[in-house]
Coordinates of C-alpha atoms in Angstrom, one line a residue:
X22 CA 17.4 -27.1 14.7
X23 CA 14.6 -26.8 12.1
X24 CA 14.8 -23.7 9.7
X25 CA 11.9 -21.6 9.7
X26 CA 10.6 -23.1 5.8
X27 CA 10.4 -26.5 7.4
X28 CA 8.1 -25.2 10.0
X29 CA 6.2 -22.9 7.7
X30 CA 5.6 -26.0 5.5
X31 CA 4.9 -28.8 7.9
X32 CA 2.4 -26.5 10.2
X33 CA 0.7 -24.1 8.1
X34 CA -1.2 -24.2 5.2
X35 CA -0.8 -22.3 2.0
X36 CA -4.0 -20.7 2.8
X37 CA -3.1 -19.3 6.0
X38 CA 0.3 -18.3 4.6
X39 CA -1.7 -16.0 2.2
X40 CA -4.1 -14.7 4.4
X41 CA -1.3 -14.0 7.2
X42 CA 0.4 -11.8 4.0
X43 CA -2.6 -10.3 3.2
X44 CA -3.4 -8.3 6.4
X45 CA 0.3 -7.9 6.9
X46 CA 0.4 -6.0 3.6
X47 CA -2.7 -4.5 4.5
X48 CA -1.6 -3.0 7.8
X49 CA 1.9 -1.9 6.2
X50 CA -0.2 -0.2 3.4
X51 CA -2.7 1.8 5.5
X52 CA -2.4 5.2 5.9
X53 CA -2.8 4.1 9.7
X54 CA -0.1 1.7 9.7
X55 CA 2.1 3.4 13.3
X56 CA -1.4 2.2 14.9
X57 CA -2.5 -1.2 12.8
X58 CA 1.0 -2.3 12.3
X59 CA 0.6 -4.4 15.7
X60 CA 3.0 -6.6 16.7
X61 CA 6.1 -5.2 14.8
X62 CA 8.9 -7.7 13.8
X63 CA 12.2 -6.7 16.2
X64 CA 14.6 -7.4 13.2
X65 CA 12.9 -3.9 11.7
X66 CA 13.3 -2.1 14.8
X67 CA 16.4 -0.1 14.8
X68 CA 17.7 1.9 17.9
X69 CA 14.3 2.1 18.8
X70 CA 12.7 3.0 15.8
X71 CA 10.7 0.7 13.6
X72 CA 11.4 1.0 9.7
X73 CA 8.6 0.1 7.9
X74 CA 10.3 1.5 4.7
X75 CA 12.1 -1.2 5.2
X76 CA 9.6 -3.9 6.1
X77 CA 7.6 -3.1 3.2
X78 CA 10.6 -3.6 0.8
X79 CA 11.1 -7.4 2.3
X80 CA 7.5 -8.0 2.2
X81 CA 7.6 -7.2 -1.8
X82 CA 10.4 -10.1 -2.0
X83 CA 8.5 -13.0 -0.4
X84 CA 7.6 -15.7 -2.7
X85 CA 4.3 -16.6 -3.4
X86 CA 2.6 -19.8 -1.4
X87 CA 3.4 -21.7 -4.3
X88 CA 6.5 -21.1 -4.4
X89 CA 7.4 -21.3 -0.7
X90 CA 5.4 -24.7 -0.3
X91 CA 6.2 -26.3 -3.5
X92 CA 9.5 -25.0 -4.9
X93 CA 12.3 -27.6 -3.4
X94 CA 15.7 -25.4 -4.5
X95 CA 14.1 -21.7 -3.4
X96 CA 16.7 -19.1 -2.2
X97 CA 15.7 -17.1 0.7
X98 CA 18.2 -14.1 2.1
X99 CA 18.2 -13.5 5.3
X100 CA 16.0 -10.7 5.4
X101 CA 12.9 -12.4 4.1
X102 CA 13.6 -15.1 6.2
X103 CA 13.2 -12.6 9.4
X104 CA 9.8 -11.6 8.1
X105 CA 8.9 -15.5 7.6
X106 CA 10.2 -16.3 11.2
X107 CA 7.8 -13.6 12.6
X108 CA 4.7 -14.7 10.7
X109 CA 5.0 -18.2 11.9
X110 CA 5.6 -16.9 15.5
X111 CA 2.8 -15.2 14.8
X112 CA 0.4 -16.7 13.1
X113 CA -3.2 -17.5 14.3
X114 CA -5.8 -18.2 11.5
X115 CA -6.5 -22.0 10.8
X116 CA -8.0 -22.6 7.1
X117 CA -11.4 -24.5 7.7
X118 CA -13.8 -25.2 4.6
X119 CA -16.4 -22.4 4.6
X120 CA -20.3 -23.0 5.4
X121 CA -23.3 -21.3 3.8
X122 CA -24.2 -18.2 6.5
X123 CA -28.1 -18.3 7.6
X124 CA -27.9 -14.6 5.7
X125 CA -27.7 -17.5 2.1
X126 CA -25.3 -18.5 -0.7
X127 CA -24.9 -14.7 -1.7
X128 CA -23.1 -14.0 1.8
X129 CA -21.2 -17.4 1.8
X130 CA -17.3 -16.5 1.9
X131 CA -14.1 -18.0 -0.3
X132 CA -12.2 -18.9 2.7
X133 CA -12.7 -19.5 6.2
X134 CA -10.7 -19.2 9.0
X135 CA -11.0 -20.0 12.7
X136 CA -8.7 -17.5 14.9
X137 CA -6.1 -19.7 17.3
X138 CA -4.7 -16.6 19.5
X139 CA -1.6 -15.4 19.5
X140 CA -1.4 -15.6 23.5
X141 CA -1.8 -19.6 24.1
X142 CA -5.3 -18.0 24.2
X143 CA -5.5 -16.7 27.0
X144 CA -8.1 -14.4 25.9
X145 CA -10.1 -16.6 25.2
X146 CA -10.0 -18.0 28.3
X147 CA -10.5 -14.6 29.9
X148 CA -13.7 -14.7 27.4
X149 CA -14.7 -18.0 28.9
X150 CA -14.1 -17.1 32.6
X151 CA -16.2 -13.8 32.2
X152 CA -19.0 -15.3 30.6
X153 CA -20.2 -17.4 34.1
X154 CA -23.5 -15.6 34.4
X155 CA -24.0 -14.4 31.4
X156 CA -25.5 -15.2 28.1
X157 CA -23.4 -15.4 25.1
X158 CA -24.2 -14.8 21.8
X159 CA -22.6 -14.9 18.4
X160 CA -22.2 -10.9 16.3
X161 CA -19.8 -9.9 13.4
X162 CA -18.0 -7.1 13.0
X163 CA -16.8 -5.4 9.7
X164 CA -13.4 -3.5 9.1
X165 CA -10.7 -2.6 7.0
X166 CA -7.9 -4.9 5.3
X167 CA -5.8 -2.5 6.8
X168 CA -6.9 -3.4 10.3
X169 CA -7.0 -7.0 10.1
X170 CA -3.4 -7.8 11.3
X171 CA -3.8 -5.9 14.6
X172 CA -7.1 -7.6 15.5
X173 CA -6.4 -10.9 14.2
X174 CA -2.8 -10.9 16.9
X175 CA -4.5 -8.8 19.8
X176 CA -7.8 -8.8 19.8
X177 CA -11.3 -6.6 19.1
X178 CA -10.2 -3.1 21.4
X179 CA -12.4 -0.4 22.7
X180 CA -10.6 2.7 21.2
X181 CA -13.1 5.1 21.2
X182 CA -12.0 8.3 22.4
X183 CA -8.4 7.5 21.8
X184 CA -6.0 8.4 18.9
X185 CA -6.4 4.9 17.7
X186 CA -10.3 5.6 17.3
X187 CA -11.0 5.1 13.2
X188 CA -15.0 5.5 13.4
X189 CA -17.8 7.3 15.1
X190 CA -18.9 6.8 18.5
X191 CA -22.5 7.4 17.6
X192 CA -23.8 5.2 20.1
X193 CA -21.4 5.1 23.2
X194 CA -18.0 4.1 23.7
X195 CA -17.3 0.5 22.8
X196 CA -16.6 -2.5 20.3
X197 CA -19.9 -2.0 17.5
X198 CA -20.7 -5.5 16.6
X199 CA -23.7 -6.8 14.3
X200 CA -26.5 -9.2 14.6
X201 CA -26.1 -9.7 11.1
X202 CA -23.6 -10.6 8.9
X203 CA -25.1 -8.1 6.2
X204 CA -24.9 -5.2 8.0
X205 CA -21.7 -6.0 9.0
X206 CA -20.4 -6.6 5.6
X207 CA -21.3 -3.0 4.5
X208 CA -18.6 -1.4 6.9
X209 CA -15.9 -4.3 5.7
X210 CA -14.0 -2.6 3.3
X211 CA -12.2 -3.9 0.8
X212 CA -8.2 -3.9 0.0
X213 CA -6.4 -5.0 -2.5
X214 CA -4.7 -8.3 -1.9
X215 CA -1.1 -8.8 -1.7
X216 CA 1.4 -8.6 -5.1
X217 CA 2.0 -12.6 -4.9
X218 CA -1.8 -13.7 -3.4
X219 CA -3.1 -16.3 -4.9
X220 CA -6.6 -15.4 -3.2
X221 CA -7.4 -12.9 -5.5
X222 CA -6.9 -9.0 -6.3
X223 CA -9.3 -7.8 -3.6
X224 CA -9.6 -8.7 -0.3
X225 CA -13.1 -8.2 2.2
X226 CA -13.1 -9.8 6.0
X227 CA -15.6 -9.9 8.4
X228 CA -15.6 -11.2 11.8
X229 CA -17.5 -13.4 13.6
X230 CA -17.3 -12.5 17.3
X231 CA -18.9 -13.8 20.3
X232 CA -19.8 -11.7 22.7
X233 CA -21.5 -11.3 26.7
X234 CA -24.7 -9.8 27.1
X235 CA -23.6 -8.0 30.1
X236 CA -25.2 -4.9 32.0
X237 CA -22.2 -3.0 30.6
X238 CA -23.2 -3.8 26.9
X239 CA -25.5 -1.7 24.8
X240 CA -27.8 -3.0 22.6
X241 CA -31.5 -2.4 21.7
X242 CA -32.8 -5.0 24.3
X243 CA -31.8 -3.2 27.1
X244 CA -30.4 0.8 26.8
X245 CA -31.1 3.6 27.2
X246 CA -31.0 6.7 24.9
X247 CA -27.5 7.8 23.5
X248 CA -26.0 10.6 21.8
X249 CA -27.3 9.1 18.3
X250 CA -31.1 7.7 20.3
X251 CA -31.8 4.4 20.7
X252 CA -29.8 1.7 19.9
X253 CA -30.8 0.2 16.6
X254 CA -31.9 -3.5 16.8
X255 CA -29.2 -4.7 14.9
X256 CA -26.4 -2.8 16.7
X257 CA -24.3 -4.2 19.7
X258 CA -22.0 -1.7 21.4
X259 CA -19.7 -3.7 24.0
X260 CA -17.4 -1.2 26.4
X261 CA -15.4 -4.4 28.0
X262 CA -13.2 -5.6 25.7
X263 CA -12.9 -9.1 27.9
X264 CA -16.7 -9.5 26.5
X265 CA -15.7 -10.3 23.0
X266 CA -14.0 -12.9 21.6
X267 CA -13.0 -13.1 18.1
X268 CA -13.8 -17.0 17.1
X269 CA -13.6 -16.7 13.1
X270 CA -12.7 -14.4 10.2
X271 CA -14.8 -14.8 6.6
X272 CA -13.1 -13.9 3.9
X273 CA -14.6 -12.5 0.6
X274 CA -12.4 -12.4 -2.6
X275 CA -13.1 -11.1 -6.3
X276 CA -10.6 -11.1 -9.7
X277 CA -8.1 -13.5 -10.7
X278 CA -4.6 -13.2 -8.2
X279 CA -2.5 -9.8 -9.0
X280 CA 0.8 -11.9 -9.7
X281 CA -1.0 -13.2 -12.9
X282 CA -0.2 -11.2 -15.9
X283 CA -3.0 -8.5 -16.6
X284 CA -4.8 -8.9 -19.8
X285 CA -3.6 -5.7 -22.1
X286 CA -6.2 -3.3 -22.8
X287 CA -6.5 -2.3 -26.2
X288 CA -5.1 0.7 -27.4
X289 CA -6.9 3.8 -28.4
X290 CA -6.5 5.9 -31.6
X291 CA -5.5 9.0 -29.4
X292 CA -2.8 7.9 -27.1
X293 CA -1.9 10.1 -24.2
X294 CA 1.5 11.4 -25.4
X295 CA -0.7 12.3 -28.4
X296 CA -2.8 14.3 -26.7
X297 CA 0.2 15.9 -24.2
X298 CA 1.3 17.7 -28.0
X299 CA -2.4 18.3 -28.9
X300 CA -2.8 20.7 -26.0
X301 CA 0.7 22.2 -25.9
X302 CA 0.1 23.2 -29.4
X303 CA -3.6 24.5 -28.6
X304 CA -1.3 26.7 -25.8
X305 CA 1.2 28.4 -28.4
X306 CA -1.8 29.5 -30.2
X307 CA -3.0 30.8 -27.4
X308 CA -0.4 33.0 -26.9
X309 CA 0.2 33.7 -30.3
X310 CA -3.8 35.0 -30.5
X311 CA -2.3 38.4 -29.5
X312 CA -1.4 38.8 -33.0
X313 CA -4.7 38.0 -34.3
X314 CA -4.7 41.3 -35.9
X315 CA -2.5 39.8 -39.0
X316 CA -5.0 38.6 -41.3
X317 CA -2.8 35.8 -41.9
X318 CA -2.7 34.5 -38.4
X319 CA -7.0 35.0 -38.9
X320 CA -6.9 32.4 -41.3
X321 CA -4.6 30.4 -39.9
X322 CA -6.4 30.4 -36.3
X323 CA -10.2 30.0 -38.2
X324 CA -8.4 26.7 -40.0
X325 CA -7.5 25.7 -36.5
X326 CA -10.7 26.5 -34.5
X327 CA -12.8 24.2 -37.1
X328 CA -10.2 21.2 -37.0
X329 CA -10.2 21.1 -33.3
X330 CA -14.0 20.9 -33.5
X331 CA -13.3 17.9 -35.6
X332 CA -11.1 16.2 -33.9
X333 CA -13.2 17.1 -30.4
X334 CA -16.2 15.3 -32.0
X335 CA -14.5 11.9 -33.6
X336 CA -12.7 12.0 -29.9
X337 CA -16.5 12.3 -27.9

C-alpha cells in the first residue's frame, strides 16, 4: 500500500500543497474556526470532541513544500502524517497558470486555481442539472482567508439568518456575488499566509463563481425593492445555493514567504527596557512630590523637570 508522501508527491503539486495549508491555517486561526473549520480531520476528534488545540500544534510541524516534495530522507511522526492523509483526501484546488482578468494587469493574480470538488462533484453536477432553462453567467465573490477552507470543500452556502451568518443581509437572504472582480476584491480580506508558505506573508482569494439567473435570484435586472432599495447593478444575491457553483479561486500574494529570516530592524537609541526604567523613575518622583516642601527636593525635582524636557525633545 502507498504511504500518503507518495501520493502527496505523485498527485499534487507543491502549489496546491501550499494553498491547501493556507486556508487550513486560515480556518484554524479565525476567531470563527467551530464554524469555518469544515470538514474536521477524525484523528483530532476525541470522544466527540474536536481539539483544535491540538490540530493547530501539528499544523506548526509540517514541513514546508520544499521539503515534503524535495527532501528524500524527511521524518514524519505519525501525527503529521494524519493531518497530510486528510489534506490529500481532501484536497480540491488544481494549480493552473493565471490569465490577465478583463478588470487588467493590476487585478491579475499570483496563482490560480481551478476547484475539483471534494464530492466526485456532484455539485457541480447538481449546478449543471439546474441550469436547463436558465442562463448562466460568470460572478466573484470575496471573503476571508479564514473562510476559504470551508467553501473550497463544501461549497458557497446561504447562511444568512443563521449563526454561521459573518455579514449583512442588506439586500435579502442569499450568496452576494459580484459582476466584477473589483468590487469583489474589496470584501477579500487578507490573512497572513502559513509559517512554512512559500507563497508569500499575506494571502487574498477571490472566487470566481458561476451562477443561474433564476426567478429566485436578486439582482438589478430584475427585483424588486429590499430592505437596503434597489439592488445595485453590480450586486447578485442568489437564495439557492444549487445556483452557484464555485469553478476557480484567484489568489493574491504580497512579501517575501514568512519561513525566510526577517531582515533585523535597526535598533533605536532608546530601547524599550530603557524607557520601562525612564517612567518607573518619573513614578517615584511622583510620589516623592509630596515632600516638595524641602527645598532640596525643589531643586532636585526643577533639575529633573528640565532634563525630561530634554530628553522628551531629542526622543520627538
Amino acid at each position: 500500500m502507498e504511504n500518503v508522501l507518495t501520493k502527496i508527491r505523485r498527485d499534487m503539486k507543491p502549489f496546491e500543497y501550499d494553498i491547501e495549508m493556507a486556508i487550513l491555517q486560515g480556518a484554524l486561526k479565525s476567531f470563527r474556526k467551530t464554524q469555518v473549520m469544515v470538514p474536521f480531520p477524525k484523528a483530532f476528534v476525541v470522544d466527540g470532541n474536536k481539539e483544535y488545540g491540538d490540530l493547530q500544534r501539528v499544523v506548526y510541524k509540517l514541513p514546508s513544500a520544499e521539503d515534503l516534495f524535495e527532501k528524500k530522507d524527511i521524518q514524519l511522526d505519525g501525527e503529521v502524517l494524519d493531518v497530510l492523509r486528510f489534506l490529500y483526501e481532501n484536497r480540491c484546488l488544481k494549480w493552473v497558470p493565471s490569465e490577465e482578468p478583463i478588470e487588467g494587469a493590476a487585478f491579475k493574480p499570483q496563482h490560480t486555481f481551478v476547484v475539483e470538488h471534494c464530492d466526485g462533484n456532484a455539485r457541480r453536477k447538481e449546478f449543471v442539472e439546474k441550469s436547463k432553462g436558465f442562463e448562466s453567467k460568470t460572478g466573484f465573490h470575496g471573503s476571508g482567508l479564514g473562510n476559504w477552507f470551508s467553501i473550497s470543500k463544501t461549497g458557497l452556502r446561504n447562511f444568512s439568518g443563521t449563526q454561521k451568518q459573518a455579514n449583512g443581509a442588506l439586500f435579502g437572504e442569499g450568496i452576494y456575488l459580484s459582476k466584477t472582480l473589483r468590487l469583489a476584491s474589496d470584501f477579500s480580506a487578507a490573512g497572513d499566509a502559513w509559517d512554512m508558505s512559500g507563497l508569500g506573508s499575506s494571502i487574498r482569494i477571490v472566487g470566481v463563481v458561476d451562477w443561474l439567473e433564476s426567478p429566485e435570484t436578486v439582482s438589478a435586472s430584475h427585483s424588486t425593492a429590499t430592505e437596503g432599495g434597489k439592488v445595485p447593478e453590480a450586486y447578485v444575491v442568489v437564495p439557492n445555493a444549487t445556483h452557484v457553483s464555485l469553478t476557480k479561486i484567484l489568489v493574491y500574494t504580497s512579501g517575501t514567504a514568512p519561513c525566510r529570516a526577517p531582515v533585523k530592524k535597526r535598533g533605536t537609541a532608546f530601547t524599550s527596557t530603557s524607557m520601562v526604567f525612564f517612567y518607573l523613575f518619573f513614578l517615584c518622583l511622583i510620589v516623592m512630590a509630596q515632600e516638595e516642601n524641602r527645598s532640596s527636593f525643589r531643586w532636585v525635582w526643577r533639575s529633573f523637570k528640565n532634563k525630561a524636557r530634554y530628553v522628551a525633545a531629542y526622543i520627538l
